[in-house]
mmCIF file of C-alpha atoms in Angstrom:
data_model
loop_
_atom_site.group_PDB
_atom_site.id
_atom_site.type_symbol
_atom_site.label_atom_id
_atom_site.label_comp_id
_atom_site.label_asym_id
_atom_site.label_seq_id
_atom_site.Cartn_x
_atom_site.Cartn_y
_atom_site.Cartn_z
ATOM 1 C CA UNK A 1 -0.332 0.422 -0.165
ATOM 2 C CA UNK A 2 0.973 3.357 -0.344
ATOM 3 C CA UNK A 3 0.577 7.064 0.740
ATOM 4 C CA UNK A 4 1.687 10.508 -0.067
ATOM 5 C CA UNK A 5 4.456 11.715 2.472
ATOM 6 C CA UNK A 6 5.949 15.460 3.125
ATOM 7 C CA UNK A 7 9.828 15.496 2.703
ATOM 8 C CA UNK A 8 10.751 18.799 1.705
ATOM 9 C CA UNK A 9 9.841 21.561 2.732
ATOM 10 C CA UNK A 10 9.078 24.817 0.590
ATOM 11 C CA UNK A 11 12.277 26.524 1.688
ATOM 12 C CA UNK A 12 14.274 24.139 1.772
ATOM 13 C CA UNK A 13 13.607 23.085 -1.875
ATOM 14 C CA UNK A 14 13.350 26.854 -2.728
ATOM 15 C CA UNK A 15 16.454 28.033 -1.644
ATOM 16 C CA UNK A 16 18.343 24.400 -3.275
ATOM 17 C CA UNK A 17 16.562 25.046 -6.755
ATOM 18 C CA UNK A 18 17.473 28.729 -6.013
ATOM 19 C CA UNK A 19 21.074 27.559 -5.217
ATOM 20 C CA UNK A 20 21.777 25.751 -8.987
ATOM 21 C CA UNK A 21 21.170 28.327 -11.463
ATOM 22 C CA UNK A 22 23.394 30.987 -8.784
ATOM 23 C CA UNK A 23 25.925 28.902 -8.925
ATOM 24 C CA UNK A 24 26.422 28.043 -12.852
ATOM 25 C CA UNK A 25 26.362 31.734 -13.320
ATOM 26 C CA UNK A 26 29.951 31.741 -10.461
ATOM 27 C CA UNK A 27 31.414 29.034 -12.735
ATOM 28 C CA UNK A 28 30.756 30.717 -15.626
ATOM 29 C CA UNK A 29 31.799 34.339 -14.369
ATOM 30 C CA UNK A 30 34.463 32.810 -12.936
ATOM 31 C CA UNK A 31 36.434 30.910 -15.670
ATOM 32 C CA UNK A 32 36.055 34.565 -17.491
ATOM 33 C CA UNK A 33 38.085 35.714 -14.997
ATOM 34 C CA UNK A 34 40.645 32.981 -14.482
ATOM 35 C CA UNK A 35 40.792 32.997 -18.433
ATOM 36 C CA UNK A 36 43.499 36.179 -17.456
ATOM 37 C CA UNK A 37 45.488 34.374 -15.595
ATOM 38 C CA UNK A 38 45.878 30.482 -15.924
ATOM 39 C CA UNK A 39 48.398 29.779 -14.193
ATOM 40 C CA UNK A 40 46.947 26.569 -11.963
ATOM 41 C CA UNK A 41 48.835 22.944 -12.928
ATOM 42 C CA UNK A 42 50.235 19.723 -11.943
ATOM 43 C CA UNK A 43 54.112 19.650 -12.300
ATOM 44 C CA UNK A 44 55.865 17.682 -10.169
ATOM 45 C CA UNK A 45 60.485 17.338 -10.736
ATOM 46 C CA UNK A 46 59.221 20.208 -14.086
ATOM 47 C CA UNK A 47 56.855 18.196 -16.013
ATOM 48 C CA UNK A 48 53.060 19.653 -15.936
ATOM 49 C CA UNK A 49 50.679 16.652 -15.868
ATOM 50 C CA UNK A 50 48.173 18.200 -15.948
ATOM 51 C CA UNK A 51 47.268 21.956 -16.692
ATOM 52 C CA UNK A 52 43.881 24.151 -15.061
ATOM 53 C CA UNK A 53 42.649 24.974 -18.453
ATOM 54 C CA UNK A 54 44.332 24.254 -21.452
ATOM 55 C CA UNK A 55 43.041 26.247 -24.864
ATOM 56 C CA UNK A 56 41.631 23.546 -26.434
ATOM 57 C CA UNK A 57 39.188 23.885 -22.930
ATOM 58 C CA UNK A 58 38.241 27.119 -23.573
ATOM 59 C CA UNK A 59 37.667 26.196 -27.522
ATOM 60 C CA UNK A 60 35.542 23.042 -26.823
ATOM 61 C CA UNK A 61 33.077 25.283 -23.905
ATOM 62 C CA UNK A 62 32.405 28.580 -26.198
ATOM 63 C CA UNK A 63 34.350 30.365 -23.436
ATOM 64 C CA UNK A 64 35.089 34.565 -24.368
ATOM 65 C CA UNK A 65 38.267 36.378 -23.438
ATOM 66 C CA UNK A 66 35.611 38.640 -21.607
ATOM 67 C CA UNK A 67 37.468 39.404 -18.148
ATOM 68 C CA UNK A 68 35.300 42.519 -17.525
ATOM 69 C CA UNK A 69 32.223 40.138 -18.651
ATOM 70 C CA UNK A 70 33.160 38.080 -15.869
ATOM 71 C CA UNK A 71 34.091 40.507 -12.627
ATOM 72 C CA UNK A 72 30.740 42.499 -13.321
ATOM 73 C CA UNK A 73 28.703 38.572 -13.737
ATOM 74 C CA UNK A 74 31.157 37.794 -10.512
ATOM 75 C CA UNK A 75 30.211 40.030 -7.643
ATOM 76 C CA UNK A 76 26.818 40.763 -8.610
ATOM 77 C CA UNK A 77 25.782 36.754 -8.108
ATOM 78 C CA UNK A 78 27.998 36.406 -5.060
ATOM 79 C CA UNK A 79 25.207 38.355 -2.871
ATOM 80 C CA UNK A 80 22.289 36.563 -4.220
ATOM 81 C CA UNK A 81 25.035 33.420 -3.473
ATOM 82 C CA UNK A 82 25.897 34.677 0.091
ATOM 83 C CA UNK A 83 21.654 35.697 0.905
ATOM 84 C CA UNK A 84 20.127 32.556 -0.523
ATOM 85 C CA UNK A 85 23.465 29.978 1.870
ATOM 86 C CA UNK A 86 22.691 32.170 4.495
ATOM 87 C CA UNK A 87 18.236 32.091 4.551
ATOM 88 C CA UNK A 88 19.947 28.337 4.572
ATOM 89 C CA UNK A 89 21.512 28.531 7.619
ATOM 90 C CA UNK A 90 19.335 30.386 9.448
ATOM 91 C CA UNK A 91 15.761 28.573 8.540
ATOM 92 C CA UNK A 92 18.325 25.562 8.780
ATOM 93 C CA UNK A 93 19.217 26.245 12.590
ATOM 94 C CA UNK A 94 15.926 27.706 13.801
ATOM 95 C CA UNK A 95 13.286 25.270 12.186
ATOM 96 C CA UNK A 96 15.789 22.069 14.154
ATOM 97 C CA UNK A 97 16.333 20.607 9.814
ATOM 98 C CA UNK A 98 19.785 21.123 11.351
ATOM 99 C CA UNK A 99 19.483 17.714 14.028
ATOM 100 C CA UNK A 100 18.002 15.295 10.647
ATOM 101 C CA UNK A 101 21.546 17.061 7.981
ATOM 102 C CA UNK A 102 24.441 17.075 10.759
ATOM 103 C CA UNK A 103 26.527 14.139 11.201
ATOM 104 C CA UNK A 104 26.264 11.457 14.110
ATOM 105 C CA UNK A 105 28.569 10.311 15.678
ATOM 106 C CA UNK A 106 29.032 6.946 13.510
ATOM 107 C CA UNK A 107 28.140 9.023 10.331
ATOM 108 C CA UNK A 108 31.890 8.104 8.813
ATOM 109 C CA UNK A 109 30.837 4.629 9.084
ATOM 110 C CA UNK A 110 27.692 4.392 7.422
ATOM 111 C CA UNK A 111 29.180 6.841 5.132
ATOM 112 C CA UNK A 112 31.997 3.563 3.946
ATOM 113 C CA UNK A 113 28.556 0.968 3.943
ATOM 114 C CA UNK A 114 26.567 3.383 1.825
ATOM 115 C CA UNK A 115 28.819 3.292 -0.512
ATOM 116 C CA UNK A 116 29.570 -0.045 -0.664
ATOM 117 C CA UNK A 117 25.900 -0.410 -1.487
ATOM 118 C CA UNK A 118 25.851 1.965 -3.883
ATOM 119 C CA UNK A 119 28.792 -0.228 -5.832
ATOM 120 C CA UNK A 120 26.763 -3.436 -5.438
ATOM 121 C CA UNK A 121 29.647 -4.860 -3.153
ATOM 122 C CA UNK A 122 27.262 -4.666 0.109
ATOM 123 C CA UNK A 123 23.690 -6.142 -0.575
ATOM 124 C CA UNK A 124 22.435 -4.819 2.763
ATOM 125 C CA UNK A 125 20.096 -1.437 2.680
ATOM 126 C CA UNK A 126 22.224 0.627 5.163
ATOM 127 C CA UNK A 127 20.197 2.917 7.525
ATOM 128 C CA UNK A 128 18.205 5.072 5.535
ATOM 129 C CA UNK A 129 16.409 8.310 7.535
ATOM 130 C CA UNK A 130 15.797 11.590 5.415
ATOM 131 C CA UNK A 131 19.607 11.428 4.937
ATOM 132 C CA UNK A 132 21.817 9.113 5.136
ATOM 133 C CA UNK A 133 24.813 8.628 6.659
ATOM 134 C CA UNK A 134 26.709 9.236 3.662
ATOM 135 C CA UNK A 135 23.750 12.560 2.521
ATOM 136 C CA UNK A 136 25.060 13.680 5.413
ATOM 137 C CA UNK A 137 27.992 14.459 5.588
ATOM 138 C CA UNK A 138 27.896 15.597 1.878
ATOM 139 C CA UNK A 139 25.091 18.430 2.984
ATOM 140 C CA UNK A 140 27.174 19.623 5.612
ATOM 141 C CA UNK A 141 30.887 19.559 3.698
ATOM 142 C CA UNK A 142 29.177 21.922 1.110
ATOM 143 C CA UNK A 143 27.884 24.726 3.572
ATOM 144 C CA UNK A 144 30.536 23.856 5.055
ATOM 145 C CA UNK A 145 32.209 25.554 1.212
ATOM 146 C CA UNK A 146 29.687 27.527 0.782
ATOM 147 C CA UNK A 147 31.064 29.856 3.680
ATOM 148 C CA UNK A 148 34.847 28.987 2.766
ATOM 149 C CA UNK A 149 34.174 30.815 -0.312
ATOM 150 C CA UNK A 150 32.080 33.453 0.362
ATOM 151 C CA UNK A 151 35.665 33.999 2.793
ATOM 152 C CA UNK A 152 38.240 33.380 0.110
ATOM 153 C CA UNK A 153 36.433 35.284 -2.287
ATOM 154 C CA UNK A 154 35.836 39.003 -0.355
ATOM 155 C CA UNK A 155 39.063 38.205 0.734
ATOM 156 C CA UNK A 156 40.347 37.959 -2.624
ATOM 157 C CA UNK A 157 38.073 41.136 -4.016
ATOM 158 C CA UNK A 158 39.562 43.557 -2.071
ATOM 159 C CA UNK A 159 42.682 42.479 -0.085
ATOM 160 C CA UNK A 160 43.373 45.987 0.655
ATOM 161 C CA UNK A 161 40.116 46.689 2.160
ATOM 162 C CA UNK A 162 39.809 43.127 4.080
ATOM 163 C CA UNK A 163 42.941 43.162 5.123
ATOM 164 C CA UNK A 164 42.704 40.705 7.744
ATOM 165 C CA UNK A 165 40.693 38.083 5.883
ATOM 166 C CA UNK A 166 42.633 38.082 3.124
ATOM 167 C CA UNK A 167 45.512 37.136 6.189
ATOM 168 C CA UNK A 168 43.822 34.297 7.829
ATOM 169 C CA UNK A 169 43.071 32.888 4.416
ATOM 170 C CA UNK A 170 46.943 32.664 4.255
ATOM 171 C CA UNK A 171 47.365 35.683 2.047
ATOM 172 C CA UNK A 172 46.746 36.783 -1.478
ATOM 173 C CA UNK A 173 47.466 33.343 -3.457
ATOM 174 C CA UNK A 174 46.509 31.521 -0.790
ATOM 175 C CA UNK A 175 43.050 32.548 -0.864
ATOM 176 C CA UNK A 176 42.923 32.170 -4.210
ATOM 177 C CA UNK A 177 44.228 28.965 -4.728
ATOM 178 C CA UNK A 178 41.248 27.851 -2.410
ATOM 179 C CA UNK A 179 39.053 29.521 -4.111
ATOM 180 C CA UNK A 180 40.141 27.902 -7.078
ATOM 181 C CA UNK A 181 39.882 24.370 -5.501
ATOM 182 C CA UNK A 182 36.430 25.023 -3.945
ATOM 183 C CA UNK A 183 35.653 25.439 -7.509
ATOM 184 C CA UNK A 184 36.260 22.020 -8.475
ATOM 185 C CA UNK A 185 34.913 21.034 -5.407
ATOM 186 C CA UNK A 186 31.594 21.607 -5.920
ATOM 187 C CA UNK A 187 31.977 21.367 -9.647
ATOM 188 C CA UNK A 188 32.608 17.202 -8.832
ATOM 189 C CA UNK A 189 29.596 17.553 -5.598
ATOM 190 C CA UNK A 190 27.722 18.368 -8.690
ATOM 191 C CA UNK A 191 28.047 15.173 -10.524
ATOM 192 C CA UNK A 192 28.114 13.334 -7.565
ATOM 193 C CA UNK A 193 24.574 15.059 -7.243
ATOM 194 C CA UNK A 194 22.756 14.146 -10.222
ATOM 195 C CA UNK A 195 25.137 10.395 -11.215
ATOM 196 C CA UNK A 196 23.250 9.397 -7.294
ATOM 197 C CA UNK A 197 19.549 10.816 -8.241
ATOM 198 C CA UNK A 198 19.236 9.638 -11.601
ATOM 199 C CA UNK A 199 20.304 6.126 -9.872
ATOM 200 C CA UNK A 200 18.050 6.526 -6.619
ATOM 201 C CA UNK A 201 14.412 7.631 -9.473
ATOM 202 C CA UNK A 202 11.596 9.476 -10.092
ATOM 203 C CA UNK A 203 9.940 9.176 -6.650
ATOM 204 C CA UNK A 204 13.450 10.455 -5.338
ATOM 205 C CA UNK A 205 13.747 13.758 -7.809
ATOM 206 C CA UNK A 206 9.581 14.483 -7.213
ATOM 207 C CA UNK A 207 9.741 14.842 -3.391
ATOM 208 C CA UNK A 208 12.364 17.990 -4.429
ATOM 209 C CA UNK A 209 10.281 19.612 -6.430
ATOM 210 C CA UNK A 210 6.801 18.423 -5.287
ATOM 211 C CA UNK A 211 7.956 17.934 -1.816
ATOM 212 C CA UNK A 212 5.987 15.147 -1.254
ATOM 213 C CA UNK A 213 7.386 11.599 -2.169
ATOM 214 C CA UNK A 214 5.711 7.837 -2.276
ATOM 215 C CA UNK A 215 6.102 5.861 0.318
ATOM 216 C CA UNK A 216 5.262 1.833 0.349
ATOM 217 C CA UNK A 217 3.978 0.504 3.182
ATOM 218 C CA UNK A 218 3.618 -2.774 4.544
ATOM 219 C CA UNK A 219 -0.247 -4.050 4.556
ATOM 220 C CA UNK A 220 -0.867 -5.093 7.094
ATOM 221 C CA UNK A 221 -1.507 -9.526 7.971
ATOM 222 C CA UNK A 222 -4.451 -10.658 9.342
ATOM 223 C CA UNK A 223 -4.590 -14.061 11.298
ATOM 224 C CA UNK A 224 -7.306 -15.761 11.320
ATOM 225 C CA UNK A 225 -7.804 -18.623 14.515
ATOM 226 C CA UNK A 226 -9.889 -21.814 14.214
ATOM 227 C CA UNK A 227 -10.739 -23.324 17.688
ATOM 228 C CA UNK A 228 -12.092 -27.361 17.909
ATOM 229 C CA UNK A 229 -15.915 -27.899 17.834
ATOM 230 C CA UNK A 230 -16.244 -31.104 19.935
ATOM 231 C CA UNK A 231 -14.628 -28.606 23.434
ATOM 232 C CA UNK A 232 -16.781 -26.139 24.924
ATOM 233 C CA UNK A 233 -15.304 -22.341 24.275
ATOM 234 C CA UNK A 234 -16.050 -19.457 27.069
ATOM 235 C CA UNK A 235 -14.616 -16.244 27.606
ATOM 236 C CA UNK A 236 -12.966 -13.850 30.130
ATOM 237 C CA UNK A 237 -12.909 -9.957 30.211
ATOM 238 C CA UNK A 238 -8.833 -9.660 30.271
ATOM 239 C CA UNK A 239 -7.371 -8.200 32.808
ATOM 240 C CA UNK A 240 -4.286 -5.247 31.743
ATOM 241 C CA UNK A 241 -1.257 -7.617 32.450
ATOM 242 C CA UNK A 242 -3.589 -10.875 30.640
ATOM 243 C CA UNK A 243 -2.853 -13.760 27.695
ATOM 244 C CA UNK A 244 -2.546 -12.812 23.871
ATOM 245 C CA UNK A 245 -5.973 -12.176 22.310
ATOM 246 C CA UNK A 246 -7.818 -14.734 20.163
ATOM 247 C CA UNK A 247 -10.519 -12.579 18.924
ATOM 248 C CA UNK A 248 -10.899 -8.890 18.737
ATOM 249 C CA UNK A 249 -14.604 -6.636 19.633
ATOM 250 C CA UNK A 250 -16.078 -4.230 21.357
ATOM 251 C CA UNK A 251 -14.720 -5.517 25.052
ATOM 252 C CA UNK A 252 -11.494 -6.862 24.089
ATOM 253 C CA UNK A 253 -11.441 -10.958 25.146
ATOM 254 C CA UNK A 254 -10.357 -14.125 25.283
ATOM 255 C CA UNK A 255 -11.700 -17.698 24.266
ATOM 256 C CA UNK A 256 -10.473 -21.052 25.628
ATOM 257 C CA UNK A 257 -11.702 -24.336 25.261
ATOM 258 C CA UNK A 258 -11.879 -26.484 28.665
ATOM 259 C CA UNK A 259 -13.069 -29.982 29.354
ATOM 260 C CA UNK A 260 -16.368 -30.260 30.062
ATOM 261 C CA UNK A 261 -16.379 -31.353 34.267
ATOM 262 C CA UNK A 262 -14.730 -27.959 34.211
ATOM 263 C CA UNK A 263 -17.671 -26.402 32.170
ATOM 264 C CA UNK A 264 -19.447 -25.300 36.019
ATOM 265 C CA UNK A 265 -16.806 -23.545 37.205
ATOM 266 C CA UNK A 266 -16.900 -19.709 36.998
ATOM 267 C CA UNK A 267 -12.957 -18.115 34.859
ATOM 268 C CA UNK A 268 -13.396 -13.544 36.508
#
């Protein structure tokens, strides 16, 4: 038997879907800014194994060399990103939703079980409430990453005015590296998130849109007990701590077979 149950509140869904286009614009405009000074690469013993990003990457995504446009969009949408994040955090704290979101002591152990289950290595499903252990860790991490992006972004945006913030981040260059690494983390999270949504199926996706999901409830099992007709029957009213029920009616009663010699005995 299927039942409709509420899973996600309106505020949770609103901040989720609003954040998606905002973060997309932030990443896109960030690429336009990074293009002007794309100095990061993975180099070991003088040999460059990976460069962020090669020329074919910009040509493939048709990224124009517009530094001014990138800065304009980035510095505008960062306020929407920040305000949406603050609203989400405040609602999570005030509504008590953080209890279902924050990792528990055994979350890291259970997250490993979730990974094994998703890889079809372990058949038994891990514990699942509103969020499983892996989701608790991932969603909490993305909040921390968002805070890190705002702090390092301000340190890069106004390194003179926010000199103390830049100092906390380890200097301008370190703040820029952290900011860049967090951007790569968003992209990786987004890819894994989409794959997990596809694996979870339509019902899970629908709950993020409508707020409700279909839940399969177990069907009650009715057991019928047959008593032999050869034995006389008597009934007795049950007290609080009595034997298990055989039948139920307006009054809770139990039915017992007795011998003919005891038929005259009264049971209280």
